[in-house]
mmCIF file of C-alpha atoms and ligand atoms in Angstrom:
data_model
loop_
_atom_site.group_PDB
_atom_site.id
_atom_site.type_symbol
_atom_site.label_atom_id
_atom_site.label_comp_id
_atom_site.label_asym_id
_atom_site.label_seq_id
_atom_site.Cartn_x
_atom_site.Cartn_y
_atom_site.Cartn_z
ATOM 1 C CA MET A 29 -90.435 148.526 94.341
ATOM 2 C CA ASN A 30 -86.876 147.283 94.632
ATOM 3 C CA ASN A 31 -85.173 148.319 97.860
ATOM 4 C CA ARG A 32 -81.711 147.389 96.620
ATOM 5 C CA ILE A 33 -81.775 150.015 93.849
ATOM 6 C CA ARG A 34 -81.642 153.498 95.343
ATOM 7 C CA LYS A 35 -79.286 155.286 92.991
ATOM 8 C CA THR A 36 -78.400 154.755 89.364
ATOM 9 C CA GLY A 37 -75.950 156.500 87.091
ATOM 10 C CA ILE A 38 -76.622 157.335 83.460
ATOM 11 C CA MET A 39 -73.882 157.900 80.919
ATOM 12 C CA THR A 40 -73.734 158.779 77.224
ATOM 13 C CA GLY A 41 -70.676 157.732 75.215
ATOM 14 C CA GLY A 42 -69.404 157.859 71.624
ATOM 15 C CA GLY A 43 -70.795 160.116 68.933
ATOM 16 C CA ASP A 44 -73.745 162.255 69.956
ATOM 17 C CA CYS A 45 -77.069 162.004 68.123
ATOM 18 C CA PRO A 46 -80.582 163.375 68.322
ATOM 19 C CA GLY A 47 -82.722 161.632 70.947
ATOM 20 C CA ILE A 48 -80.151 161.105 73.700
ATOM 21 C CA ASN A 49 -81.678 163.796 75.905
ATOM 22 C CA ALA A 50 -85.052 162.181 75.483
ATOM 23 C CA VAL A 51 -83.571 158.989 76.997
ATOM 24 C CA ILE A 52 -82.135 160.920 79.933
ATOM 25 C CA ARG A 53 -85.444 162.666 80.506
ATOM 26 C CA ALA A 54 -87.358 159.383 80.386
ATOM 27 C CA VAL A 55 -85.015 157.711 82.863
ATOM 28 C CA VAL A 56 -85.207 160.600 85.320
ATOM 29 C CA ARG A 57 -88.974 160.882 85.092
ATOM 30 C CA ARG A 58 -89.501 157.117 85.438
ATOM 31 C CA ALA A 59 -87.009 156.846 88.311
ATOM 32 C CA ARG A 60 -88.922 159.499 90.277
ATOM 33 C CA LEU A 61 -91.917 157.172 90.395
ATOM 34 C CA ASP A 62 -89.833 154.702 92.425
ATOM 35 C CA GLY A 63 -87.916 157.319 94.386
ATOM 36 C CA VAL A 64 -84.634 156.351 92.753
ATOM 37 C CA THR A 65 -81.907 159.016 92.428
ATOM 38 C CA VAL A 66 -80.307 159.450 89.003
ATOM 39 C CA MET A 67 -76.760 160.725 88.647
ATOM 40 C CA GLY A 68 -75.548 161.950 85.262
ATOM 41 C CA VAL A 69 -72.015 160.725 84.598
ATOM 42 C CA LYS A 70 -70.364 163.509 82.605
ATOM 43 C CA ASN A 71 -68.566 162.947 79.303
ATOM 44 C CA GLY A 72 -68.823 159.190 78.962
ATOM 45 C CA TRP A 73 -66.524 156.864 80.885
ATOM 46 C CA LEU A 74 -64.337 159.888 81.587
ATOM 47 C CA GLY A 75 -66.857 161.039 84.166
ATOM 48 C CA LEU A 76 -66.323 157.858 86.157
ATOM 49 C CA ILE A 77 -62.565 158.150 85.870
ATOM 50 C CA GLU A 78 -62.613 161.802 87.023
ATOM 51 C CA ASN A 79 -65.470 161.486 89.508
ATOM 52 C CA ASN A 80 -67.471 163.987 87.496
ATOM 53 C CA LEU A 81 -71.140 163.326 88.154
ATOM 54 C CA GLU A 82 -74.167 165.562 88.552
ATOM 55 C CA LEU A 83 -77.509 164.964 90.173
ATOM 56 C CA LEU A 84 -80.235 164.918 87.524
ATOM 57 C CA THR A 85 -83.472 166.399 88.797
ATOM 58 C CA ARG A 86 -86.785 167.233 87.223
ATOM 59 C CA GLN A 87 -85.433 170.781 86.717
ATOM 60 C CA THR A 88 -82.295 169.549 84.960
ATOM 61 C CA ILE A 89 -84.242 167.655 82.393
ATOM 62 C CA SER A 90 -86.992 170.213 81.844
ATOM 63 C CA GLY A 91 -87.221 171.211 78.180
ATOM 64 C CA VAL A 92 -84.611 168.749 76.874
ATOM 65 C CA LEU A 93 -86.941 166.478 74.871
ATOM 66 C CA PRO A 94 -86.452 168.361 71.550
ATOM 67 C CA ARG A 95 -82.804 169.214 72.142
ATOM 68 C CA GLY A 96 -80.052 167.522 70.108
ATOM 69 C CA GLY A 97 -76.722 166.384 71.575
ATOM 70 C CA THR A 98 -76.424 165.228 75.167
ATOM 71 C CA ILE A 99 -76.796 167.452 78.211
ATOM 72 C CA ILE A 100 -74.335 165.328 80.168
ATOM 73 C CA GLY A 101 -71.619 165.353 77.475
ATOM 74 C CA THR A 102 -69.911 162.501 75.738
ATOM 75 C CA SER A 103 -66.462 161.157 74.866
ATOM 76 C CA ARG A 104 -64.873 158.134 73.268
ATOM 77 C CA THR A 105 -62.813 157.306 76.372
ATOM 78 C CA ASP A 106 -62.029 153.612 76.823
ATOM 79 C CA PRO A 107 -62.500 152.616 80.487
ATOM 80 C CA LEU A 108 -60.552 149.390 80.085
ATOM 81 C CA SER A 109 -57.348 150.741 78.583
ATOM 82 C CA ASP A 110 -55.347 150.453 81.828
ATOM 83 C CA PRO A 111 -55.709 149.118 85.389
ATOM 84 C CA GLU A 112 -55.267 152.580 86.899
ATOM 85 C CA ARG A 113 -58.395 153.774 85.100
ATOM 86 C CA LEU A 114 -60.322 150.765 86.342
ATOM 87 C CA GLN A 115 -59.282 151.540 89.898
ATOM 88 C CA MET A 116 -60.363 155.183 89.525
ATOM 89 C CA ILE A 117 -63.723 154.051 88.195
ATOM 90 C CA ARG A 118 -64.117 151.639 91.131
ATOM 91 C CA ASP A 119 -63.361 154.512 93.561
ATOM 92 C CA THR A 120 -65.893 156.822 91.889
ATOM 93 C CA TRP A 121 -68.486 154.065 91.907
ATOM 94 C CA ASN A 122 -68.069 153.448 95.614
ATOM 95 C CA ARG A 123 -67.790 157.124 96.557
ATOM 96 C CA ASN A 124 -71.124 157.826 94.831
ATOM 97 C CA SER A 125 -72.787 154.633 96.116
ATOM 98 C CA LEU A 126 -74.093 153.738 92.679
ATOM 99 C CA ASP A 127 -76.314 150.659 92.479
ATOM 100 C CA ALA A 128 -76.465 150.495 88.673
ATOM 101 C CA LEU A 129 -75.436 152.276 85.503
ATOM 102 C CA ILE A 130 -77.419 152.931 82.336
ATOM 103 C CA VAL A 131 -75.042 153.306 79.391
ATOM 104 C CA VAL A 132 -76.430 155.038 76.331
ATOM 105 C CA GLY A 133 -74.074 154.229 73.496
ATOM 106 C CA GLY A 134 -73.222 152.866 70.090
ATOM 107 C CA GLU A 135 -70.934 150.029 69.185
ATOM 108 C CA GLY A 136 -67.755 151.279 70.915
ATOM 109 C CA THR A 137 -69.408 152.369 74.173
ATOM 110 C CA LEU A 138 -71.623 149.302 74.473
ATOM 111 C CA THR A 139 -68.683 146.974 73.736
ATOM 112 C CA ALA A 140 -66.912 148.567 76.687
ATOM 113 C CA ALA A 141 -70.170 148.318 78.704
ATOM 114 C CA SER A 142 -70.470 144.622 77.895
ATOM 115 C CA ARG A 143 -66.891 144.035 79.057
ATOM 116 C CA MET A 144 -67.353 146.141 82.202
ATOM 117 C CA PHE A 145 -70.332 143.923 83.059
ATOM 118 C CA ARG A 146 -68.681 140.592 82.218
ATOM 119 C CA GLU A 147 -65.099 141.211 83.323
ATOM 120 C CA GLN A 148 -65.536 143.773 86.111
ATOM 121 C CA GLY A 149 -68.979 142.838 87.406
ATOM 122 C CA TYR A 150 -70.661 146.231 87.059
ATOM 123 C CA PRO A 151 -74.475 146.158 87.037
ATOM 124 C CA ILE A 152 -75.013 147.766 83.634
ATOM 125 C CA VAL A 153 -77.958 148.197 81.293
ATOM 126 C CA GLY A 154 -77.424 149.463 77.733
ATOM 127 C CA VAL A 155 -79.525 151.739 75.517
ATOM 128 C CA PRO A 156 -78.791 151.703 71.767
ATOM 129 C CA LYS A 157 -78.107 155.080 70.203
ATOM 130 C CA THR A 158 -76.265 155.705 67.002
ATOM 131 C CA ILE A 159 -77.229 157.284 63.719
ATOM 132 C CA ASP A 160 -75.558 154.262 62.046
ATOM 133 C CA ASN A 161 -78.287 151.755 63.127
ATOM 134 C CA ASP A 162 -75.567 149.099 63.141
ATOM 135 C CA LEU A 163 -76.195 147.391 66.493
ATOM 136 C CA GLY A 164 -77.472 143.833 66.702
ATOM 137 C CA GLY A 165 -80.592 142.730 68.565
ATOM 138 C CA THR A 166 -82.657 145.850 67.888
ATOM 139 C CA ASP A 167 -84.517 146.914 64.762
ATOM 140 C CA TYR A 168 -83.735 150.586 65.316
ATOM 141 C CA THR A 169 -81.200 152.606 67.213
ATOM 142 C CA ILE A 170 -82.003 156.071 68.541
ATOM 143 C CA GLY A 171 -80.816 158.813 66.142
ATOM 144 C CA MET A 172 -81.037 156.881 62.877
ATOM 145 C CA ASP A 173 -84.416 158.284 61.886
ATOM 146 C CA SER A 174 -83.272 161.862 62.536
ATOM 147 C CA ALA A 175 -80.128 161.349 60.435
ATOM 148 C CA VAL A 176 -82.147 159.832 57.587
ATOM 149 C CA SER A 177 -84.490 162.847 57.685
ATOM 150 C CA VAL A 178 -81.501 165.169 57.299
ATOM 151 C CA VAL A 179 -80.269 163.119 54.323
ATOM 152 C CA ALA A 180 -83.693 163.130 52.695
ATOM 153 C CA GLU A 181 -84.007 166.875 53.113
ATOM 154 C CA ALA A 182 -80.494 167.396 51.728
ATOM 155 C CA ILE A 183 -81.337 165.290 48.676
ATOM 156 C CA ASP A 184 -84.501 167.350 48.114
ATOM 157 C CA ARG A 185 -82.421 170.514 48.146
ATOM 158 C CA LEU A 186 -79.700 169.046 45.930
ATOM 159 C CA HIS A 187 -82.333 167.929 43.418
ATOM 160 C CA SER A 188 -83.292 171.493 42.517
ATOM 161 C CA THR A 189 -79.727 172.654 41.996
ATOM 162 C CA ALA A 190 -78.749 169.435 40.161
ATOM 163 C CA GLU A 191 -81.725 169.855 37.845
ATOM 164 C CA SER A 192 -80.999 173.517 37.143
ATOM 165 C CA HIS A 193 -77.341 172.890 36.281
ATOM 166 C CA HIS A 194 -77.821 169.445 34.653
ATOM 167 C CA ARG A 195 -75.314 168.018 37.041
ATOM 168 C CA VAL A 196 -74.518 164.821 38.861
ATOM 169 C CA MET A 197 -74.643 165.425 42.615
ATOM 170 C CA VAL A 198 -72.759 162.963 44.830
ATOM 171 C CA VAL A 199 -73.966 163.022 48.434
ATOM 172 C CA GLU A 200 -71.642 161.394 50.938
ATOM 173 C CA VAL A 201 -73.318 160.184 54.110
ATOM 174 C CA MET A 202 -72.170 158.632 57.391
ATOM 175 C CA GLY A 203 -72.938 155.132 58.687
ATOM 176 C CA ARG A 204 -69.528 153.552 59.217
ATOM 177 C CA HIS A 205 -69.512 149.943 57.971
ATOM 178 C CA SER A 206 -73.268 149.725 57.465
ATOM 179 C CA GLY A 207 -75.374 151.267 54.712
ATOM 180 C CA TRP A 208 -78.525 152.024 56.688
ATOM 181 C CA ILE A 209 -78.351 155.820 56.467
ATOM 182 C CA ALA A 210 -77.403 155.703 52.760
ATOM 183 C CA THR A 211 -80.114 153.230 51.761
ATOM 184 C CA LEU A 212 -82.946 154.713 53.806
ATOM 185 C CA GLY A 213 -81.877 158.248 52.855
ATOM 186 C CA ALA A 214 -81.772 157.248 49.194
ATOM 187 C CA ILE A 215 -85.277 155.745 49.373
ATOM 188 C CA ALA A 216 -86.685 158.739 51.237
ATOM 189 C CA GLY A 217 -84.924 161.297 49.025
ATOM 190 C CA GLY A 218 -85.430 159.473 45.744
ATOM 191 C CA SER A 219 -81.814 159.203 44.631
ATOM 192 C CA ASP A 220 -80.824 157.577 41.343
ATOM 193 C CA VAL A 221 -77.884 155.496 42.591
ATOM 194 C CA VAL A 222 -76.965 154.312 46.105
ATOM 195 C CA LEU A 223 -73.560 152.893 47.046
ATOM 196 C CA VAL A 224 -73.140 151.094 50.358
ATOM 197 C CA PRO A 225 -70.323 149.296 52.205
ATOM 198 C CA GLU A 226 -72.162 145.992 51.943
ATOM 199 C CA ALA A 227 -71.871 145.875 48.126
ATOM 200 C CA PRO A 228 -68.638 147.010 46.437
ATOM 201 C CA PHE A 229 -69.520 149.095 43.374
ATOM 202 C CA ARG A 230 -68.158 149.225 39.816
ATOM 203 C CA LEU A 231 -67.490 152.731 38.480
ATOM 204 C CA SER A 232 -68.333 151.568 34.969
ATOM 205 C CA GLU A 233 -71.832 150.477 36.108
ATOM 206 C CA VAL A 234 -72.415 153.742 37.912
ATOM 207 C CA CYS A 235 -71.341 155.719 34.849
ATOM 208 C CA ASP A 236 -73.564 153.566 32.604
ATOM 209 C CA VAL A 237 -76.599 154.456 34.739
ATOM 210 C CA LEU A 238 -75.764 158.142 34.546
ATOM 211 C CA THR A 239 -75.168 158.077 30.772
ATOM 212 C CA LEU A 240 -78.353 156.155 30.204
ATOM 213 C CA ARG A 241 -80.300 158.675 32.206
ATOM 214 C CA ARG A 242 -78.781 161.528 30.255
ATOM 215 C CA ASN A 243 -79.487 159.820 26.925
ATOM 216 C CA SER A 244 -83.108 159.357 27.911
ATOM 217 C CA GLY A 245 -83.491 163.041 28.716
ATOM 218 C CA ARG A 246 -82.858 162.920 32.478
ATOM 219 C CA LEU A 247 -80.158 165.569 32.574
ATOM 220 C CA PHE A 248 -79.309 165.383 36.259
ATOM 221 C CA SER A 249 -78.659 162.566 38.738
ATOM 222 C CA ILE A 250 -78.242 162.139 42.465
ATOM 223 C CA ILE A 251 -75.890 159.529 43.913
ATOM 224 C CA VAL A 252 -75.844 158.678 47.606
ATOM 225 C CA VAL A 253 -72.562 157.174 48.711
ATOM 226 C CA SER A 254 -71.827 155.764 52.126
ATOM 227 C CA GLU A 255 -68.572 156.903 53.755
ATOM 228 C CA ASP A 256 -67.310 153.293 53.750
ATOM 229 C CA ALA A 257 -68.579 152.292 50.272
ATOM 230 C CA ARG A 258 -65.699 150.797 48.296
ATOM 231 C CA PRO A 259 -64.948 150.255 44.638
ATOM 232 C CA HIS A 260 -64.975 146.625 43.520
ATOM 233 C CA PRO A 261 -61.390 145.279 43.387
ATOM 234 C CA ASP A 262 -61.894 144.583 39.656
ATOM 235 C CA GLU A 263 -62.287 148.299 39.029
ATOM 236 C CA ASP A 264 -60.471 150.009 41.851
ATOM 237 C CA PHE A 265 -59.789 153.583 40.760
ATOM 238 C CA LEU A 266 -58.374 154.779 44.086
ATOM 239 C CA THR A 267 -54.689 155.383 44.635
ATOM 240 C CA GLN A 268 -53.006 153.801 47.645
ATOM 241 C CA GLU A 269 -52.920 157.211 49.382
ATOM 242 C CA GLN A 270 -56.588 157.871 48.683
ATOM 243 C CA ARG A 271 -57.591 154.453 50.008
ATOM 244 C CA GLN A 272 -55.533 155.030 53.117
ATOM 245 C CA ALA A 273 -57.025 158.489 53.720
ATOM 246 C CA ILE A 274 -60.647 157.464 53.109
ATOM 247 C CA TYR A 275 -60.865 154.130 54.922
ATOM 248 C CA HIS A 276 -57.926 153.901 57.272
ATOM 249 C CA GLY A 277 -57.430 157.423 58.602
ATOM 250 C CA GLU A 278 -58.512 158.690 61.974
ATOM 251 C CA ARG A 279 -62.108 158.717 60.647
ATOM 252 C CA LEU A 280 -63.901 157.508 57.572
ATOM 253 C CA GLY A 281 -64.760 159.874 54.751
ATOM 254 C CA GLY A 282 -63.742 161.441 51.478
ATOM 255 C CA ILE A 283 -64.985 158.968 48.866
ATOM 256 C CA GLY A 284 -67.632 161.471 47.614
ATOM 257 C CA PRO A 285 -65.396 164.161 46.027
ATOM 258 C CA ILE A 286 -63.070 161.543 44.480
ATOM 259 C CA LEU A 287 -66.010 159.667 43.021
ATOM 260 C CA ALA A 288 -67.504 162.911 41.613
ATOM 261 C CA ALA A 289 -64.215 163.778 39.907
ATOM 262 C CA LYS A 290 -63.944 160.299 38.468
ATOM 263 C CA ILE A 291 -67.506 160.391 37.150
ATOM 264 C CA GLU A 292 -66.841 163.732 35.476
ATOM 265 C CA GLU A 293 -63.658 162.324 33.908
ATOM 266 C CA VAL A 294 -65.366 159.174 32.564
ATOM 267 C CA THR A 295 -68.777 160.557 31.500
ATOM 268 C CA GLY A 296 -67.964 164.187 30.751
ATOM 269 C CA ILE A 297 -70.961 165.191 32.864
ATOM 270 C CA ASP A 298 -70.470 168.012 35.327
ATOM 271 C CA ALA A 299 -70.347 166.441 38.833
ATOM 272 C CA ARG A 300 -70.220 167.929 42.312
ATOM 273 C CA ALA A 301 -69.903 166.373 45.775
ATOM 274 C CA THR A 302 -71.480 167.305 49.098
ATOM 275 C CA ILE A 303 -70.324 165.681 52.329
ATOM 276 C CA LEU A 304 -73.177 165.915 54.815
ATOM 277 C CA GLY A 305 -70.909 165.099 57.775
ATOM 278 C CA TYR A 306 -71.939 166.168 61.227
ATOM 279 C CA MET A 307 -75.144 167.829 59.965
ATOM 280 C CA GLN A 308 -76.543 164.304 60.141
ATOM 281 C CA ARG A 309 -75.958 164.092 63.873
ATOM 282 C CA GLY A 310 -76.975 167.558 64.923
ATOM 283 C CA GLY A 311 -80.255 169.236 65.782
ATOM 284 C CA SER A 312 -83.607 168.177 67.055
ATOM 285 C CA PRO A 313 -84.728 164.529 67.039
ATOM 286 C CA THR A 314 -87.665 163.496 64.841
ATOM 287 C CA ALA A 315 -90.931 162.457 66.515
ATOM 288 C CA PHE A 316 -89.968 158.811 65.801
ATOM 289 C CA ASP A 317 -86.677 159.172 67.654
ATOM 290 C CA ARG A 318 -88.279 161.016 70.570
ATOM 291 C CA ILE A 319 -90.807 158.216 71.021
ATOM 292 C CA LEU A 320 -88.202 155.455 70.574
ATOM 293 C CA ALA A 321 -85.822 157.159 73.021
ATOM 294 C CA THR A 322 -88.589 157.671 75.565
ATOM 295 C CA ARG A 323 -89.720 154.027 75.370
ATOM 296 C CA LEU A 324 -86.164 152.656 75.543
ATOM 297 C CA GLY A 325 -85.266 155.007 78.417
ATOM 298 C CA ILE A 326 -88.212 153.785 80.454
ATOM 299 C CA LYS A 327 -87.460 150.163 79.567
ATOM 300 C CA ALA A 328 -83.817 150.617 80.598
ATOM 301 C CA PHE A 329 -84.813 151.994 83.989
ATOM 302 C CA GLU A 330 -87.266 149.134 84.500
ATOM 303 C CA MET A 331 -84.495 146.687 83.615
ATOM 304 C CA VAL A 332 -82.399 148.295 86.346
ATOM 305 C CA LEU A 333 -85.251 147.811 88.820
ATOM 306 C CA ALA A 334 -85.598 144.191 87.709
ATOM 307 C CA GLU A 335 -81.795 143.809 87.946
ATOM 308 C CA GLU A 336 -81.663 142.603 84.346
ATOM 309 C CA PHE A 337 -78.007 143.567 83.980
ATOM 310 C CA GLY A 338 -75.665 142.895 81.058
ATOM 311 C CA ARG A 339 -78.514 143.513 78.673
ATOM 312 C CA MET A 340 -79.624 146.264 76.293
ATOM 313 C CA ALA A 341 -83.101 147.711 75.883
ATOM 314 C CA ALA A 342 -84.199 147.053 72.330
ATOM 315 C CA ILE A 343 -87.092 147.398 69.920
ATOM 316 C CA ARG A 344 -88.288 144.423 67.862
ATOM 317 C CA GLY A 345 -91.231 145.160 65.612
ATOM 318 C CA LEU A 346 -93.567 147.265 67.727
ATOM 319 C CA ASN A 347 -92.376 145.784 71.007
ATOM 320 C CA VAL A 348 -89.829 146.982 73.508
ATOM 321 C CA THR A 349 -87.714 144.124 74.795
ATOM 322 C CA SER A 350 -84.136 143.401 75.916
ATOM 323 C CA VAL A 351 -81.193 141.477 74.478
ATOM 324 C CA PRO A 352 -77.756 140.533 75.858
ATOM 325 C CA LEU A 353 -75.211 143.360 75.381
ATOM 326 C CA GLU A 354 -72.863 140.817 73.875
ATOM 327 C CA GLU A 355 -75.335 140.043 71.118
ATOM 328 C CA ALA A 356 -75.854 143.746 70.358
ATOM 329 C CA VAL A 357 -72.155 144.373 69.749
ATOM 330 C CA ALA A 358 -71.101 141.035 68.260
ATOM 331 C CA GLN A 359 -70.661 142.531 64.787
ATOM 332 C CA PRO A 360 -71.875 145.575 62.821
ATOM 333 C CA ARG A 361 -75.372 144.875 61.579
ATOM 334 C CA PRO A 362 -75.473 145.277 57.797
ATOM 335 C CA VAL A 363 -78.337 147.048 56.089
ATOM 336 C CA ASP A 364 -81.284 144.793 55.347
ATOM 337 C CA PRO A 365 -80.863 143.448 51.761
ATOM 338 C CA GLU A 366 -84.592 143.994 51.177
ATOM 339 C CA LEU A 367 -84.031 147.743 51.576
ATOM 340 C CA ILE A 368 -81.170 147.696 49.075
ATOM 341 C CA ARG A 369 -83.476 145.910 46.625
ATOM 342 C CA VAL A 370 -86.148 148.570 47.162
ATOM 343 C CA ALA A 371 -83.652 151.386 46.578
ATOM 344 C CA ARG A 372 -82.336 149.675 43.424
ATOM 345 C CA VAL A 373 -85.797 149.633 41.819
ATOM 346 C CA PHE A 374 -85.331 153.403 41.438
ATOM 347 C CA GLU A 375 -81.830 153.213 40.000
ATOM 348 C CA GLY A 376 -81.487 154.818 36.624
HETATM 349 O O1 F6P B 22 -70.975 156.364 64.756
HETATM 350 C C1 F6P B 22 -71.545 157.611 64.430
HETATM 351 C C2 F6P B 22 -70.657 158.352 63.489
HETATM 352 O O2 F6P B 22 -71.263 159.578 63.199
HETATM 353 C C3 F6P B 22 -70.288 157.601 62.207
HETATM 354 O O3 F6P B 22 -71.333 157.600 61.244
HETATM 355 C C4 F6P B 22 -69.040 158.325 61.789
HETATM 356 O O4 F6P B 22 -68.213 157.551 60.966
HETATM 357 C C5 F6P B 22 -68.372 158.597 63.114
HETATM 358 O O5 F6P B 22 -69.401 158.608 64.097
HETATM 359 C C6 F6P B 22 -67.622 159.880 63.217
HETATM 360 O O6 F6P B 22 -66.917 159.865 64.428
HETATM 361 P P1 F6P B 22 -66.351 161.158 65.189
HETATM 362 O O7 F6P B 22 -67.502 161.766 65.935
HETATM 363 O O8 F6P B 22 -65.355 160.594 66.124
HETATM 364 O O9 F6P B 22 -65.785 162.063 64.167
#
């Protein structure tokens, strides 16, 4: 029992993903045990700017465990962009008598959370959620497993059509600057080539793999390409405009169709591209994500009770723990090289 903590806010920011509602549910259910009120801050930091909060009760969270998205909404609003915003947030905080805030976010949201703790003194606890799995200090982020399951299922489906038409299928997946979704999706789906941001690829090598497969009687191939995978500078086949559009536009994406066209041009093999896009973020969380989200939600609330602020709930091995927010967002966590090696065993 901590008598100083009577009311906590919970906010979800950045891209949605499966499992966020399971975190909210866990926090509300755990908070009830200590008689702590939970306020849902609507639409990320925007809810604090606009004083848009709602009381989360047992009724509110009933039935949300399997639901995708976030019942309290999200946005990519930056709370620190101007002093006026900061003042509005301070007013909302005081008006609602918040004692703490649980921020469920990915790299952008938790970077802001870390700064709001360090520079503005807010008592904040983070929870890692992003399909990209690119946060430091935790083995897994909530949503990654669900996204990988979507990729694996998509590859299964693309296999049958690729095989029937003797085609190369290029599957473009999300993940920003880290190749977790691509690599794990490729392993789970059994793709023939995987291209990740961590290792620039040579078109000639990709085409050699495809030609070799064809010559040995494997008439179809599946390539998984990460949205931020880049051609090696030695063999850069992208035009300036294409490079700009794929990697430096408002959002990443578009390498898949260009790569498929290039492969067709070089090898003469029919190639098609599929961009999985937001399918990877939608829908129901896997059992793994529901369990992870539930454990991290409960841990986050207990960190609030223990006044362990400026830290993020995390999972290391089988254990739930906590790490400094600063460590979590220091830099994008690259995919484990061991996983790339595993995926490469199945190349060709
Ligand atoms: O960070 C999650 C993610 O889905 C990335 O994989 C992707 O690059 C990005 O968000 C898309 O952002 P938005 O939702 O703003 O289009």
